[in-house]
Coordinates of N, CA and C and ligand atoms in Angstrom, one line a residue:
X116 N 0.8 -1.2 0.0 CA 0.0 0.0 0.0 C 0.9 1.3 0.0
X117 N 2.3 1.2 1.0 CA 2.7 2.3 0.7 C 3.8 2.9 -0.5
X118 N 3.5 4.1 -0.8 CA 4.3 4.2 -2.3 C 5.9 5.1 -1.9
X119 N 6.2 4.7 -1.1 CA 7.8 4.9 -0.9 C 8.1 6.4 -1.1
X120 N 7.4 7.0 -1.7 CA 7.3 8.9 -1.9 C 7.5 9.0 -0.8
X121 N 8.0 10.5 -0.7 CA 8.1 11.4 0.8 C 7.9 10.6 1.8
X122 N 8.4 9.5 2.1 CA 9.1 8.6 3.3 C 8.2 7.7 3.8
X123 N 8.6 7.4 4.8 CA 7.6 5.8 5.2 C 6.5 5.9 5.8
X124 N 6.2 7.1 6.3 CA 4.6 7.3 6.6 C 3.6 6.5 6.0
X125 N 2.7 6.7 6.5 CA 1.2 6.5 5.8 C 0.6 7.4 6.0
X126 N 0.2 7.6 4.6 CA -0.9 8.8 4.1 C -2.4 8.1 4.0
X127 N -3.3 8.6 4.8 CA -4.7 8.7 4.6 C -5.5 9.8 4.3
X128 N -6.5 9.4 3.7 CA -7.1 10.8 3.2 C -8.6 10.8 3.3
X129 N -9.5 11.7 3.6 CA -11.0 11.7 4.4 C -11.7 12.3 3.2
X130 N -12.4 11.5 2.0 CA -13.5 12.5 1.2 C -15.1 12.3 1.3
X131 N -15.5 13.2 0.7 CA -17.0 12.9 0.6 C -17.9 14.8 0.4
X132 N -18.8 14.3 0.3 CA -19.6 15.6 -0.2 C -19.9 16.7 0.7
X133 N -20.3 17.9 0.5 CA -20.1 18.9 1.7 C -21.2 18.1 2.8
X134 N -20.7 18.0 4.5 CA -21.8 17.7 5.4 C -22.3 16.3 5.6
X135 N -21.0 15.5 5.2 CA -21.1 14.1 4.8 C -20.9 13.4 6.5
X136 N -20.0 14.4 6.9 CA -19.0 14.1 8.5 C -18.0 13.5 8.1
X137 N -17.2 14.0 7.4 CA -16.0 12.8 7.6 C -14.8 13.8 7.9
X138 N -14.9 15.0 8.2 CA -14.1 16.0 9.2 C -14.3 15.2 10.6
X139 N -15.3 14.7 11.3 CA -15.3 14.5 12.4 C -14.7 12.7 12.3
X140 N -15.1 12.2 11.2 CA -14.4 11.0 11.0 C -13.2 10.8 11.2
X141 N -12.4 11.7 10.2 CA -10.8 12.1 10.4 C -10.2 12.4 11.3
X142 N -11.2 13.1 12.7 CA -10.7 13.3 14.2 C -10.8 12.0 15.0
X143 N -12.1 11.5 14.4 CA -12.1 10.2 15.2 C -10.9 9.2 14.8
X144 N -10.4 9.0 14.1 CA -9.6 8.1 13.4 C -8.1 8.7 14.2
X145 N -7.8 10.1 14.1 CA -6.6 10.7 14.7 C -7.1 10.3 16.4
X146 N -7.7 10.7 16.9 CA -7.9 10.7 18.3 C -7.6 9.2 19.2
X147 N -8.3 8.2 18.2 CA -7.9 6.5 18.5 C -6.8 6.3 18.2
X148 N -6.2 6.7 17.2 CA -4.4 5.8 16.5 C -3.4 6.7 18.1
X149 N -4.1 7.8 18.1 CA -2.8 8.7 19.0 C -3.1 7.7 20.5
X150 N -4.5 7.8 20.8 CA -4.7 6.9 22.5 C -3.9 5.3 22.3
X151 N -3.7 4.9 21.4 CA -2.8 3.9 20.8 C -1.5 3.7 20.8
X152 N -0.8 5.5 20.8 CA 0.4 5.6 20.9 C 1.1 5.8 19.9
X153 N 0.4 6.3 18.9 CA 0.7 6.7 17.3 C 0.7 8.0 17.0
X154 N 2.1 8.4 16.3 CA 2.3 9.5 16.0 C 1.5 10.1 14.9
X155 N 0.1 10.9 14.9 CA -0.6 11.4 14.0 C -0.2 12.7 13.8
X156 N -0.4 12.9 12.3 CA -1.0 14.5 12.0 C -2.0 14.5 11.2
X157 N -2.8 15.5 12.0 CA -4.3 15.7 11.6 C -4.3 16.9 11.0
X158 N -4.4 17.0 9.6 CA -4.8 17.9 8.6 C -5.9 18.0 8.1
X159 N -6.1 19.5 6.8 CA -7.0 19.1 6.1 C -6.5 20.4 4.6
X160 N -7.6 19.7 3.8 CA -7.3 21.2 2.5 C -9.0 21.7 2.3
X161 N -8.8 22.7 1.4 CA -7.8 23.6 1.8 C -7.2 23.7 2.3
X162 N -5.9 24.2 2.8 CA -5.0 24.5 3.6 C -4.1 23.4 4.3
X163 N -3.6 23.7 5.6 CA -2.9 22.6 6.0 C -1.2 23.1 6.3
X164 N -1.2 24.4 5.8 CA 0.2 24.9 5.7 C -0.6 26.7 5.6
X165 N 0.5 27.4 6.4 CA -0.2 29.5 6.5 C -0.1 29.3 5.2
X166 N 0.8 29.0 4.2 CA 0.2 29.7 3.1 C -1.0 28.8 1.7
X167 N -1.4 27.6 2.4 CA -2.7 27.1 1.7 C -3.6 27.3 2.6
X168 N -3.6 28.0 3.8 CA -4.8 28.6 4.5 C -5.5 29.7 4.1
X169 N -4.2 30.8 3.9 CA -4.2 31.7 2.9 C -5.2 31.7 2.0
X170 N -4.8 30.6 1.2 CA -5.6 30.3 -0.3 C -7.1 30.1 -0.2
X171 N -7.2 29.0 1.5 CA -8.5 28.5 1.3 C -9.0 29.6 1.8
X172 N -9.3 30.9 2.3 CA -10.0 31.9 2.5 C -10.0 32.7 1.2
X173 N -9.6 32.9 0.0 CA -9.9 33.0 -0.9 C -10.9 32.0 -2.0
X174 N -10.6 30.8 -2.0 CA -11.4 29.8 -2.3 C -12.9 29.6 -1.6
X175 N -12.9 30.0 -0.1 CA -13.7 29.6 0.4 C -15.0 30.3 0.6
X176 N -14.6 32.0 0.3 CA -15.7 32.7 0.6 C -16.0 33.9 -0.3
X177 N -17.1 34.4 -0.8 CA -17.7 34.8 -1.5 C -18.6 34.4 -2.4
X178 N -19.0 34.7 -3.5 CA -19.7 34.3 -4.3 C -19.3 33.3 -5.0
X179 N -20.6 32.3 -5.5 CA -20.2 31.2 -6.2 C -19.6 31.1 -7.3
X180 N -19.8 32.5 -8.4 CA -19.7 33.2 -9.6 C -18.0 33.6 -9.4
X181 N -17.4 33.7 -8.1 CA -16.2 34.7 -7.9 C -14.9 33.8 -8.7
X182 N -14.8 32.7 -9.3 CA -13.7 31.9 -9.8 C -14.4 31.3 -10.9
X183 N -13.8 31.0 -12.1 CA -14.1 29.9 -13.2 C -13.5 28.6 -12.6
X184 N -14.0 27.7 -12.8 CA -13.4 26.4 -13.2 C -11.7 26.3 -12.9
X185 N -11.4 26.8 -14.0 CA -10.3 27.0 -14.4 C -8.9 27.6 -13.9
X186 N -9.6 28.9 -13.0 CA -9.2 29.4 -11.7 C -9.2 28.5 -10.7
X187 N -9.8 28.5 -10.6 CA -10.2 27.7 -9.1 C -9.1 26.2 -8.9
X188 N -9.1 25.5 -10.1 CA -7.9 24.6 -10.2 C -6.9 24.9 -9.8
X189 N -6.3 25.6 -10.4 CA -4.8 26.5 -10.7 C -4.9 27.0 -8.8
X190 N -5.9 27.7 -8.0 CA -5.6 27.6 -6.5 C -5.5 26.4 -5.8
X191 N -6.5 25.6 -6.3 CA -6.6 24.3 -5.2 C -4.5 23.5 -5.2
X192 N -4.6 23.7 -6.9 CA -3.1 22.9 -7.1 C -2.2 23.3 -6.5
X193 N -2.2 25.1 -6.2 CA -0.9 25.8 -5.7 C -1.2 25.4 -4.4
X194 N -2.5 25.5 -3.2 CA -2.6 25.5 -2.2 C -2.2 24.1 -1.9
X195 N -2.6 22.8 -2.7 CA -2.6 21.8 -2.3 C -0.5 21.3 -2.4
X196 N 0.2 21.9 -3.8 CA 1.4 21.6 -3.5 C 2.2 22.4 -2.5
X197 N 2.2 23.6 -1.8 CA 2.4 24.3 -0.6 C 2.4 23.3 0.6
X198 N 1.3 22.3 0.5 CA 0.8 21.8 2.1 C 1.4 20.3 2.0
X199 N 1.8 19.8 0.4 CA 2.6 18.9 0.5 C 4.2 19.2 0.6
X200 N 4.6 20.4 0.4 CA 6.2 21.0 0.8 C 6.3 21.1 1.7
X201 N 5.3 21.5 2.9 CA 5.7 22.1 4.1 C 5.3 21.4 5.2
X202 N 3.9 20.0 4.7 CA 3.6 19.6 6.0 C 3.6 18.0 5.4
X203 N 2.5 17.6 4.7 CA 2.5 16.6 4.4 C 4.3 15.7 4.4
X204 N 5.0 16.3 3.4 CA 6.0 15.0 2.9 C 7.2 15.4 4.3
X205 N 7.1 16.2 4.9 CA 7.8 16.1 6.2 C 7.4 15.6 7.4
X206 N 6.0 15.3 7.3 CA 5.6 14.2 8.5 C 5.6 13.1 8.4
X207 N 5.6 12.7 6.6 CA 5.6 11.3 5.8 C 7.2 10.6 6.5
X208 N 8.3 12.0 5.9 CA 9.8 11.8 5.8 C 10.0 11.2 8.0
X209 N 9.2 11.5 8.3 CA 9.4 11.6 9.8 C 8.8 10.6 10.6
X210 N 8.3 9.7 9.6 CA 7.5 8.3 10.1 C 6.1 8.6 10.6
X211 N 5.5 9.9 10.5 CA 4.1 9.8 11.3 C 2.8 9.7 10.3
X212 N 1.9 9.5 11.2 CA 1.0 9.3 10.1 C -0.1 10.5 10.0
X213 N -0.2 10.8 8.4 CA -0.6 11.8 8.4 C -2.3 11.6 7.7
X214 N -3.0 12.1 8.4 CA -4.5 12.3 7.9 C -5.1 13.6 7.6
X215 N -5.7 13.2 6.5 CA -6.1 14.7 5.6 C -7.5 14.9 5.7
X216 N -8.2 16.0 5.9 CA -9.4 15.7 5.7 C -9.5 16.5 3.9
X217 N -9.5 15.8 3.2 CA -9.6 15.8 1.5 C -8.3 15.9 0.8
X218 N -8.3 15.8 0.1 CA -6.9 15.7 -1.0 C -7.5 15.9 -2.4
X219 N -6.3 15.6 -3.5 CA -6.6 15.5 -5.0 C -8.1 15.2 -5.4
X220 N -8.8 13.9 -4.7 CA -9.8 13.5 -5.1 C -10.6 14.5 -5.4
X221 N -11.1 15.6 -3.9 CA -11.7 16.6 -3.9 C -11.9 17.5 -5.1
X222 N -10.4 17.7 -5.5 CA -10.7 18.5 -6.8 C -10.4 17.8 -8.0
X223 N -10.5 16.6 -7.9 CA -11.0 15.3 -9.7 C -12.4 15.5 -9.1
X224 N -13.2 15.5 -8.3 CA -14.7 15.1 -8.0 C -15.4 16.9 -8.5
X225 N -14.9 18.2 -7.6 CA -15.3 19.4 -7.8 C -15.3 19.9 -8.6
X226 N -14.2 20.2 -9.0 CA -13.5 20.9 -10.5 C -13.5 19.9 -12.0
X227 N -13.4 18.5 -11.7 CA -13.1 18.0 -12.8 C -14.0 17.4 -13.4
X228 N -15.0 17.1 -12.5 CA -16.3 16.7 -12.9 C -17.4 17.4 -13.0
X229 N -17.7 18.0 -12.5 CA -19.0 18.9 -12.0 C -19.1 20.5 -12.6
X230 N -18.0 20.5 -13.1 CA -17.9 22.1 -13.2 C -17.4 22.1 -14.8
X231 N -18.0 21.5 -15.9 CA -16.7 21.2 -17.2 C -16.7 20.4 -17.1
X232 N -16.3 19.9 -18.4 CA -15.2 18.6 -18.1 C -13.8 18.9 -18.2
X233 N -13.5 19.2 -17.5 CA -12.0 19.5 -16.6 C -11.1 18.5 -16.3
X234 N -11.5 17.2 -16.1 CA -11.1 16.0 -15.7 C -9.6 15.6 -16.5
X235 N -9.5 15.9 -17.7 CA -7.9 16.0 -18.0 C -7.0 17.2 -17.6
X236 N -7.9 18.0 -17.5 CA -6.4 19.3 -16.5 C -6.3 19.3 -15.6
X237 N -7.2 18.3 -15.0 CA -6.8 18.4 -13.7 C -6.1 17.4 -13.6
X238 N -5.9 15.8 -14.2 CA -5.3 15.1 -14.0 C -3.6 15.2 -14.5
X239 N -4.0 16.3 -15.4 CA -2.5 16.7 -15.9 C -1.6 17.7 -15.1
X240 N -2.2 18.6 -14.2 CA -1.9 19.3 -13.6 C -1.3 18.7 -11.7
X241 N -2.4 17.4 -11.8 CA -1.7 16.4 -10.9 C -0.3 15.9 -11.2
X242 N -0.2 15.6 -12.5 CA 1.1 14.5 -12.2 C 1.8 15.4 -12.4
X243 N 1.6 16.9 -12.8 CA 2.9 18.0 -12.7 C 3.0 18.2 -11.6
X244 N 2.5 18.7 -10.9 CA 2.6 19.5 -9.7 C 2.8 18.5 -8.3
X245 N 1.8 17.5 -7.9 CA 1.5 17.2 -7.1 C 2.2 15.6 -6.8
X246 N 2.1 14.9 -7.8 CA 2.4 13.4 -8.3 C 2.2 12.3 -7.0
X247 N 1.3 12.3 -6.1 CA 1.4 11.7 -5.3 C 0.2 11.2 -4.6
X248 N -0.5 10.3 -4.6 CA -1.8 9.6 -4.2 C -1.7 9.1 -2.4
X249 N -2.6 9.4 -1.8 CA -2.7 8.7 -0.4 C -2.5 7.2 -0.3
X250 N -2.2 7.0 0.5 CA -2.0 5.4 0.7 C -3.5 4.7 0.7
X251 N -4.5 5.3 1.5 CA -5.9 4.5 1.4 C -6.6 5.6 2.0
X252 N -7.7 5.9 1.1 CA -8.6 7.5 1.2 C -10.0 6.4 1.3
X253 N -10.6 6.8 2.5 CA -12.0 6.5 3.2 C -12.8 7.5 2.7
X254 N -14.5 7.1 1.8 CA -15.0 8.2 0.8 C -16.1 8.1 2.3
X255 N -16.4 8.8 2.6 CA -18.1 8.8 3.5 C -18.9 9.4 2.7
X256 N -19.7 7.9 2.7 CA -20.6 8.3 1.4 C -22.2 8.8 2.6
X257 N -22.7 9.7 1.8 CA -24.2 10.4 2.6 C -25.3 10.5 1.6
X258 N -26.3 10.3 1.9 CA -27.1 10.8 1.2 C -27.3 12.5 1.3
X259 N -27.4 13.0 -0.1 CA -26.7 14.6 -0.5 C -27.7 15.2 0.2
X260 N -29.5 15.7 0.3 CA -30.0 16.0 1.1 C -29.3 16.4 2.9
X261 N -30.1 14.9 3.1 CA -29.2 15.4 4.8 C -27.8 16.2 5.1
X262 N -27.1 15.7 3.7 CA -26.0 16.4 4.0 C -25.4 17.9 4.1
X263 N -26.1 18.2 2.7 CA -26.2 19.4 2.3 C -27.2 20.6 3.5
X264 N -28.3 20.2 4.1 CA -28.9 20.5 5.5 C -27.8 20.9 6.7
X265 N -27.2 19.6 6.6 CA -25.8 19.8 7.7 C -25.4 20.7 7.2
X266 N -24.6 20.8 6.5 CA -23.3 21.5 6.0 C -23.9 22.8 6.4
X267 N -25.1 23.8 5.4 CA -25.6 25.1 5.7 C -25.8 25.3 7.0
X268 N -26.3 24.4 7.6 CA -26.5 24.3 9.2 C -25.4 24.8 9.9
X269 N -24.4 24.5 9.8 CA -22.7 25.0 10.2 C -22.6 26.9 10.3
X270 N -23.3 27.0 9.0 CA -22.8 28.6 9.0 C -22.0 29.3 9.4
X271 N -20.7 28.3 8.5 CA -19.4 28.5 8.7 C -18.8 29.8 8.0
X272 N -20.0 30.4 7.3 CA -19.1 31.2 6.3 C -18.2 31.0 5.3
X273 N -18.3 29.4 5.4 CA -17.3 29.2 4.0 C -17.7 28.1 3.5
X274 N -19.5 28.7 2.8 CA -20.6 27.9 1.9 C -20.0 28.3 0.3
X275 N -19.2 28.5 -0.1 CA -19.3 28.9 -1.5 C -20.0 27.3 -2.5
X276 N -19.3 26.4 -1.9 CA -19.6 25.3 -2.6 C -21.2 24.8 -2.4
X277 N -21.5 24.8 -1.1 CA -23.0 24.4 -0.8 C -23.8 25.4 -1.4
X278 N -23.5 26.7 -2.1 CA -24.1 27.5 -2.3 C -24.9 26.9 -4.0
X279 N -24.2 26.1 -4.5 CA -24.3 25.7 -5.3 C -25.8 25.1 -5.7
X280 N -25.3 24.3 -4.7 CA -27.3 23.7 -4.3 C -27.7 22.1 -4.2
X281 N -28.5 21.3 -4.2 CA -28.5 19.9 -4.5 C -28.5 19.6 -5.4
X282 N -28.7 20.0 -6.6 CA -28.3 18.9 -8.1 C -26.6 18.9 -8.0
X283 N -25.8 19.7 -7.2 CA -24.4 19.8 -7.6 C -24.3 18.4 -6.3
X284 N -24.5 18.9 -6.0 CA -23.8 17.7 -4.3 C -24.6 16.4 -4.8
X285 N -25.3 15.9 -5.4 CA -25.9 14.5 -6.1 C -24.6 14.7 -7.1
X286 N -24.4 15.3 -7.5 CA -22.9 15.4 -8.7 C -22.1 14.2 -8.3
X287 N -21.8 15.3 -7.4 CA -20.4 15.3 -6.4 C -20.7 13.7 -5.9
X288 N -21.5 13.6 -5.3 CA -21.6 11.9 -4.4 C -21.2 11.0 -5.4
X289 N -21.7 11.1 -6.7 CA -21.7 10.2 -8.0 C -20.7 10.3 -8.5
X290 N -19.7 11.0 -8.9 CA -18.4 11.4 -8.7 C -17.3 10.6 -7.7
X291 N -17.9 10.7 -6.2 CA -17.0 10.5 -5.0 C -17.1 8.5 -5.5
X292 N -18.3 8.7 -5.9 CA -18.4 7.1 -6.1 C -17.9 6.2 -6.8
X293 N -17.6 7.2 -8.1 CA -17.5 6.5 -9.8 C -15.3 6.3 -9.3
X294 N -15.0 7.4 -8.8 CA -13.6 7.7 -8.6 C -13.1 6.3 -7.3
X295 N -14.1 5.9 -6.4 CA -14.2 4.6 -5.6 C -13.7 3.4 -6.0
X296 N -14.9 3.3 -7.5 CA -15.0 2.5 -8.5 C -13.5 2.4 -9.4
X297 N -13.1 3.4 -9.9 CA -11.8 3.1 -10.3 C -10.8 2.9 -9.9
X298 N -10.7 3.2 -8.2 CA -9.2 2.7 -7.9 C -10.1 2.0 -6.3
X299 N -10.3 1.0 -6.4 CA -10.7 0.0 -5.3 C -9.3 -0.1 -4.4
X300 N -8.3 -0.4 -4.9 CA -7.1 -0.8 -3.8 C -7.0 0.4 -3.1
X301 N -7.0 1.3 -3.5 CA -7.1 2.8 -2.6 C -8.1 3.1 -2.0
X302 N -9.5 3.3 -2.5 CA -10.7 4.0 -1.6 C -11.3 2.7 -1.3
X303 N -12.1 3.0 0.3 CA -12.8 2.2 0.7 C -14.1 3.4 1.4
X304 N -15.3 3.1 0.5 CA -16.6 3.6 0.6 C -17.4 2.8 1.8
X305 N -17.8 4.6 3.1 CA -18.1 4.4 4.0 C -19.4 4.6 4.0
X306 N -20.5 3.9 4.6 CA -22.0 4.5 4.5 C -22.1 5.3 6.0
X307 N -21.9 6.8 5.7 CA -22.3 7.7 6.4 C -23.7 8.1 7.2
X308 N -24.3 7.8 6.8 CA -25.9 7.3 7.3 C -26.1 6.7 8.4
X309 N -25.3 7.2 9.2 CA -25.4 6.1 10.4 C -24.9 7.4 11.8
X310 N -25.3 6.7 13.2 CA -24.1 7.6 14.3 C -23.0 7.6 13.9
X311 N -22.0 8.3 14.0 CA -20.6 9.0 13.9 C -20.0 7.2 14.6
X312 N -20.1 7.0 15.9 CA -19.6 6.3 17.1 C -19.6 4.7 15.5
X313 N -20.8 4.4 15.0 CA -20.8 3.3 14.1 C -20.0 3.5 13.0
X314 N -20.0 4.8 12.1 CA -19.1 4.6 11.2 C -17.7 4.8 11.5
X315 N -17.2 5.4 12.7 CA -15.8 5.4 13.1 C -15.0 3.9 13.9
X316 N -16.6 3.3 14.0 CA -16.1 1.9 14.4 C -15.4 0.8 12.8
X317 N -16.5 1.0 12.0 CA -15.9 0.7 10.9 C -15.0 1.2 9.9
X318 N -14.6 2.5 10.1 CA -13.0 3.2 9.8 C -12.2 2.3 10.0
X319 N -12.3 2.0 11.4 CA -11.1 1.7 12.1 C -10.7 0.7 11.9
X320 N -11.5 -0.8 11.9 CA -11.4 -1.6 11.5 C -10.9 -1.9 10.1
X321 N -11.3 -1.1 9.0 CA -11.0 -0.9 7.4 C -9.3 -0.2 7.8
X322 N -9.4 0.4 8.5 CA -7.4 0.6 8.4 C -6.6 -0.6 8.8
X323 N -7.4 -1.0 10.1 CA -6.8 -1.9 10.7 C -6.3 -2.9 9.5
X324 N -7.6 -3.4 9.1 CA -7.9 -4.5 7.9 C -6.1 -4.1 6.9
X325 N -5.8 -2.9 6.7 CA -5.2 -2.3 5.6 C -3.8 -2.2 5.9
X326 N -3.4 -2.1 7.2 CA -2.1 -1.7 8.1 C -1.2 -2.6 6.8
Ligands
TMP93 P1 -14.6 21.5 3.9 O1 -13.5 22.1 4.7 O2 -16.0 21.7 4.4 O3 -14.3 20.2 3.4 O4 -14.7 22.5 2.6 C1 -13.9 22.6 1.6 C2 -14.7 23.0 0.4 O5 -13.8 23.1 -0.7 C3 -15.7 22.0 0.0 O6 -16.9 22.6 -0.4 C4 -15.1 21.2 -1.1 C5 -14.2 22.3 -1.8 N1 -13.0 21.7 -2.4 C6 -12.9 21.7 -3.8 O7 -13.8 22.2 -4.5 N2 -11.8 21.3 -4.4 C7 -10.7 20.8 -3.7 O8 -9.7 20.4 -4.2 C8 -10.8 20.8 -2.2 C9 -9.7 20.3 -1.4 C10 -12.0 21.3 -1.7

């Protein structure tokens, strides 16, 4: 499973649609490996490094209209290779294990599918920039309704994407799914639909399963 890049860590990575929980999944997952005795870092992207934090408060707020497609790539790629120079491949190089809450997938699922078909610049813009896949990315899959309820519910101020609406987040799940479907040895699709306490029981076990 692991790909010998930026050092012997294990890279995991948390996706899924806005309001799915797998931010809280990601904590759960970090919170158990450390009471364990395991050296975690608990990330996420946007950001993950000051200067893709930076980014993600540009990305994250304003109008849905404020970026093309096209733009919006070209940030996520700068923010996201920033957070693998500064934090990711130095916690990898340092043996700890690092958990993301979203990676690359986020933007093949947002940008590459849903917005255009974008899906070759983005994938070309990956093996320039980025070249590096998680060791095993857990999708928490939700039905898009409940989710999208959560998510606005937050009133985090950083709706640009839920702003979008429900036909986009039915996209997005169908997307998080089809991308499941093509790399099986990597993603393992979680049914979100349940207490937090049940699907983090089965995380855990699916890493376990994976070690
Ligand atoms: P989150 O912190 O709630 O996961 O929000 C991040 C938002 O940014 C979410 O709506 C998904 C979006 N996003 C993309 O569109 N492309 C990306 O590459 C990433 C990492 C996030």
């Amino acid at each position: 499973m692991r790909q010998g890049l930026g050092g012997t860590g294990r890279f995991i990575t948390f996706e899924g649609i806005d309001g799915s929980g797998k931010s809280t999944q990601a904590r759960m997952l970090a919170e158990r490996l450390r009471a364990e005795g395991q050296d975690v870092l608990l990330t996420r992207e946007p950001g993950g490094s000051p200067g893709a934090e930076e980014i993600r408060q540009l990305l994250l707020t304003g109008d849905p209209d404020r970026w093309s497609a096209e733009a919006e790539i070209l940030l996520f790629t700068a923010a996201r290779r920033d957070h693998l120079e500064k934090t990711i491949r130095p916690a990898l190089a340092a043996d700890r294990i690092v958990i993301s809450d979203r990676f690359a997938d986020s933007t093949r699922v947002y940008q590459g599918a849903t917005r255009g078909d974008l899906r070759a610049t983005v994938d070309k813009l990956h093996s320039l920039m980025i070249g590096r896949e998680p060791d095993l990315t857990f999708i928490i899959d939700m039905d898009p309704e409940t989710a999208l309820s959560r998510g606005l519910a937050r009133g985090s101020g950083e709706d640009r994407f839920e702003d979008f609406g429900l036909s986009f987040q039915e996209n997005l799940r169908h997307g998080f799914l089809a991308l499941a479907h093509a790399a099986p040895d990597r993603c393992v699709v979680i049914d979100g639909n349940r207490p937090p306490e049940a699907v983090a029981a089965e995380v855990l076990a699916q890493f376990e399963a994976r070690a």
